[in-house]
Amino acid sequence: MIAMAILTRPKLLIADEPTTALDVSVQAQILELLAELKQELNMGMLFITHNLNIVKRLADRVAVMHDGNIVETGECQSLFAAPQHPYTKQLLDAIPSGDPVALPQPTQTLLEVKDLSVKFPIRKGILRRTVGYNAIVNQLNFTLRHGESLGLVGESGSGKSTTGLALLRLLPSQGEIWFEGTPLHQLNLKQLQPYRSQIQVVFQDPYSALNPRLNVQQIIAEGLQVHQKLSAQEREQRVISAMTEVGLDPETRHRYPTEFSGGQRQRIAIARALILEPRLLILDEPTSSLDRSVQAQILALLKKLQQRYQLTYLFISHDLQVVRSLCHQVMVMRNGKVIEHGDCAEVFARPAQDYTRQLLAFADTP
């Protein structure tokens, strides 16, 4: 995409959120490339982003927009050091901070994973015969307790999302998955059905995760129709309760996803998962496509729900600041393998691996 944009050697390059879906190491490479091209081609660059770390690293001047208006503009360093407008201060204060929710006592094991591996066949020849396997996840081991959060971090392609899909039994895998003492890896689809409601997932993109043909009530109630025998009135009351829980107006339940903002859509996705009263939530990059202020709201919501219901989170992310604020444990993956795993505060303060130190340096965590 960058090659296409610079082919005619433009005087101005407009970069609209070019690094939003990228992990921190790839993001750093793209930023370095853009800085080099800007200098080499002597071009101006208008960089549109909600990531304040990128602004601090890349920009000479900053313009802050709110409701279609520029509310503050100035030199980058001075604006970050002494913001004048309340909205700018709100954005800077929205950088993820704070500590994870305190673990309930006593704690019991909810999920135990032993030697989890996911391999995809390599097929060649006219008959597409399997000649080998590509290991996406290799010998993963971890334990999650009730009310605990585990952050799964690493580069794109490191196997984070594949791990989540394997735990949901949506991908074939090897190894053992124990959920409250039940061996999920030994169950067939029919036997697995009662456990589906106990393990729910919230996806990265709030725009593609919701069916645009269904209204909000139908989207949130869909799981109830599969897992519980309730009347239409009972389902509607559960939807109203779930929407209130995540900070949505129940009066909007007959609207469609296109009528909501990205943050509101993510709240709808969380309500859809929560309505089944799960014990484990797999959160796959749930805040990466949101701006900092909305991200802070979703993060605060997740903490509140975890504290209230003792939810357990597997939080997949490349945003290390969010992981530090939410998670008790952190697991660093690279090329399908865990290279570092431990208490989140300890790993962030004293990383043992060079790769972890590199990720932290790229993320510019406080």
PDB file of N, CA, C and O in Angstrom, residues 63-72 85 87-88 90-91 261 291 293-294:
ATOM      1  N   ALA A  63      -2.635  18.227  15.671  1.00  0.00           N
ATOM      2  CA  ALA A  63      -3.959  18.850  15.692  1.00  0.00           C
ATOM      3  C   ALA A  63      -4.931  17.857  16.314  1.00  0.00           C
ATOM      4  O   ALA A  63      -5.027  16.713  15.856  1.00  0.00           O
ATOM      5  N   VAL A  64      -5.623  18.274  17.346  1.00  0.00           N
ATOM      6  CA  VAL A  64      -6.573  17.412  18.057  1.00  0.00           C
ATOM      7  C   VAL A  64      -7.981  17.749  17.591  1.00  0.00           C
ATOM      8  O   VAL A  64      -8.404  18.914  17.666  1.00  0.00           O
ATOM      9  N   MET A  65      -8.716  16.725  17.117  1.00  0.00           N
ATOM     10  CA  MET A  65     -10.076  16.938  16.609  1.00  0.00           C
ATOM     11  C   MET A  65     -11.110  16.358  17.562  1.00  0.00           C
ATOM     12  O   MET A  65     -10.896  15.317  18.189  1.00  0.00           O
ATOM     13  N   HIS A  66     -12.234  17.071  17.648  1.00  0.00           N
ATOM     14  CA  HIS A  66     -13.363  16.610  18.461  1.00  0.00           C
ATOM     15  C   HIS A  66     -14.649  17.122  17.832  1.00  0.00           C
ATOM     16  O   HIS A  66     -14.802  18.326  17.595  1.00  0.00           O
ATOM     17  N   ASP A  67     -15.563  16.200  17.530  1.00  0.00           N
ATOM     18  CA  ASP A  67     -16.844  16.556  16.920  1.00  0.00           C
ATOM     19  C   ASP A  67     -16.669  17.388  15.654  1.00  0.00           C
ATOM     20  O   ASP A  67     -17.386  18.384  15.436  1.00  0.00           O
ATOM     21  N   GLY A  68     -15.688  17.016  14.836  1.00  0.00           N
ATOM     22  CA  GLY A  68     -15.514  17.682  13.550  1.00  0.00           C
ATOM     23  C   GLY A  68     -14.739  18.976  13.588  1.00  0.00           C
ATOM     24  O   GLY A  68     -14.544  19.614  12.544  1.00  0.00           O
ATOM     25  N   ASN A  69     -14.273  19.383  14.743  1.00  0.00           N
ATOM     26  CA  ASN A  69     -13.533  20.637  14.877  1.00  0.00           C
ATOM     27  C   ASN A  69     -12.147  20.389  15.445  1.00  0.00           C
ATOM     28  O   ASN A  69     -11.945  19.476  16.259  1.00  0.00           O
ATOM     29  N   ILE A  70     -11.173  21.195  15.022  1.00  0.00           N
ATOM     30  CA  ILE A  70      -9.853  21.173  15.642  1.00  0.00           C
ATOM     31  C   ILE A  70      -9.917  22.012  16.908  1.00  0.00           C
ATOM     32  O   ILE A  70     -10.145  23.222  16.859  1.00  0.00           O
ATOM     33  N   VAL A  71      -9.744  21.350  18.048  1.00  0.00           N
ATOM     34  CA  VAL A  71      -9.884  22.043  19.325  1.00  0.00           C
ATOM     35  C   VAL A  71      -8.545  22.509  19.881  1.00  0.00           C
ATOM     36  O   VAL A  71      -8.502  23.367  20.767  1.00  0.00           O
ATOM     37  N   GLU A  72      -7.451  21.919  19.369  1.00  0.00           N
ATOM     38  CA  GLU A  72      -6.132  22.353  19.828  1.00  0.00           C
ATOM     39  C   GLU A  72      -5.082  21.932  18.814  1.00  0.00           C
ATOM     40  O   GLU A  72      -5.163  20.842  18.233  1.00  0.00           O
ATOM     41  N   HIS A  85      -6.639  22.260  26.043  1.00  0.00           N
ATOM     42  CA  HIS A  85      -8.069  21.987  25.905  1.00  0.00           C
ATOM     43  C   HIS A  85      -8.467  20.779  26.765  1.00  0.00           C
ATOM     44  O   HIS A  85      -7.711  19.806  26.867  1.00  0.00           O
ATOM     45  N   TYR A  87     -10.483  18.372  26.172  1.00  0.00           N
ATOM     46  CA  TYR A  87     -10.545  17.112  25.428  1.00  0.00           C
ATOM     47  C   TYR A  87      -9.155  16.526  25.223  1.00  0.00           C
ATOM     48  O   TYR A  87      -8.964  15.307  25.294  1.00  0.00           O
ATOM     49  N   THR A  88      -8.169  17.399  24.970  1.00  0.00           N
ATOM     50  CA  THR A  88      -6.792  16.913  24.834  1.00  0.00           C
ATOM     51  C   THR A  88      -6.328  16.283  26.135  1.00  0.00           C
ATOM     52  O   THR A  88      -5.692  15.220  26.138  1.00  0.00           O
ATOM     53  N   GLN A  90      -8.237  14.918  28.305  1.00  0.00           N
ATOM     54  CA  GLN A  90      -8.975  13.657  28.441  1.00  0.00           C
ATOM     55  C   GLN A  90      -8.302  12.547  27.648  1.00  0.00           C
ATOM     56  O   GLN A  90      -8.176  11.411  28.130  1.00  0.00           O
ATOM     57  N   LEU A  91      -7.848  12.859  26.421  1.00  0.00           N
ATOM     58  CA  LEU A  91      -7.162  11.855  25.601  1.00  0.00           C
ATOM     59  C   LEU A  91      -5.873  11.385  26.262  1.00  0.00           C
ATOM     60  O   LEU A  91      -5.571  10.192  26.293  1.00  0.00           O
ATOM     61  N   SER A 261     -21.716   3.423  17.079  1.00  0.00           N
ATOM     62  CA  SER A 261     -20.287   3.687  16.932  1.00  0.00           C
ATOM     63  C   SER A 261     -19.482   2.421  17.212  1.00  0.00           C
ATOM     64  O   SER A 261     -20.031   1.407  17.670  1.00  0.00           O
ATOM     65  N   ASP A 291     -10.437   4.194  19.556  1.00  0.00           N
ATOM     66  CA  ASP A 291      -9.578   5.290  19.995  1.00  0.00           C
ATOM     67  C   ASP A 291      -9.352   5.204  21.501  1.00  0.00           C
ATOM     68  O   ASP A 291     -10.031   4.461  22.210  1.00  0.00           O
ATOM     69  N   SER A 293      -9.870   7.097  24.151  1.00  0.00           N
ATOM     70  CA  SER A 293     -10.902   7.409  25.143  1.00  0.00           C
ATOM     71  C   SER A 293     -11.946   6.296  25.213  1.00  0.00           C
ATOM     72  O   SER A 293     -12.363   5.884  26.299  1.00  0.00           O
ATOM     73  N   VAL A 294     -12.355   5.762  24.042  1.00  0.00           N
ATOM     74  CA  VAL A 294     -13.318   4.656  24.020  1.00  0.00           C
ATOM     75  C   VAL A 294     -12.658   3.393  24.555  1.00  0.00           C
ATOM     76  O   VAL A 294     -13.285   2.606  25.279  1.00  0.00           O
TER      77      VAL A 294
END
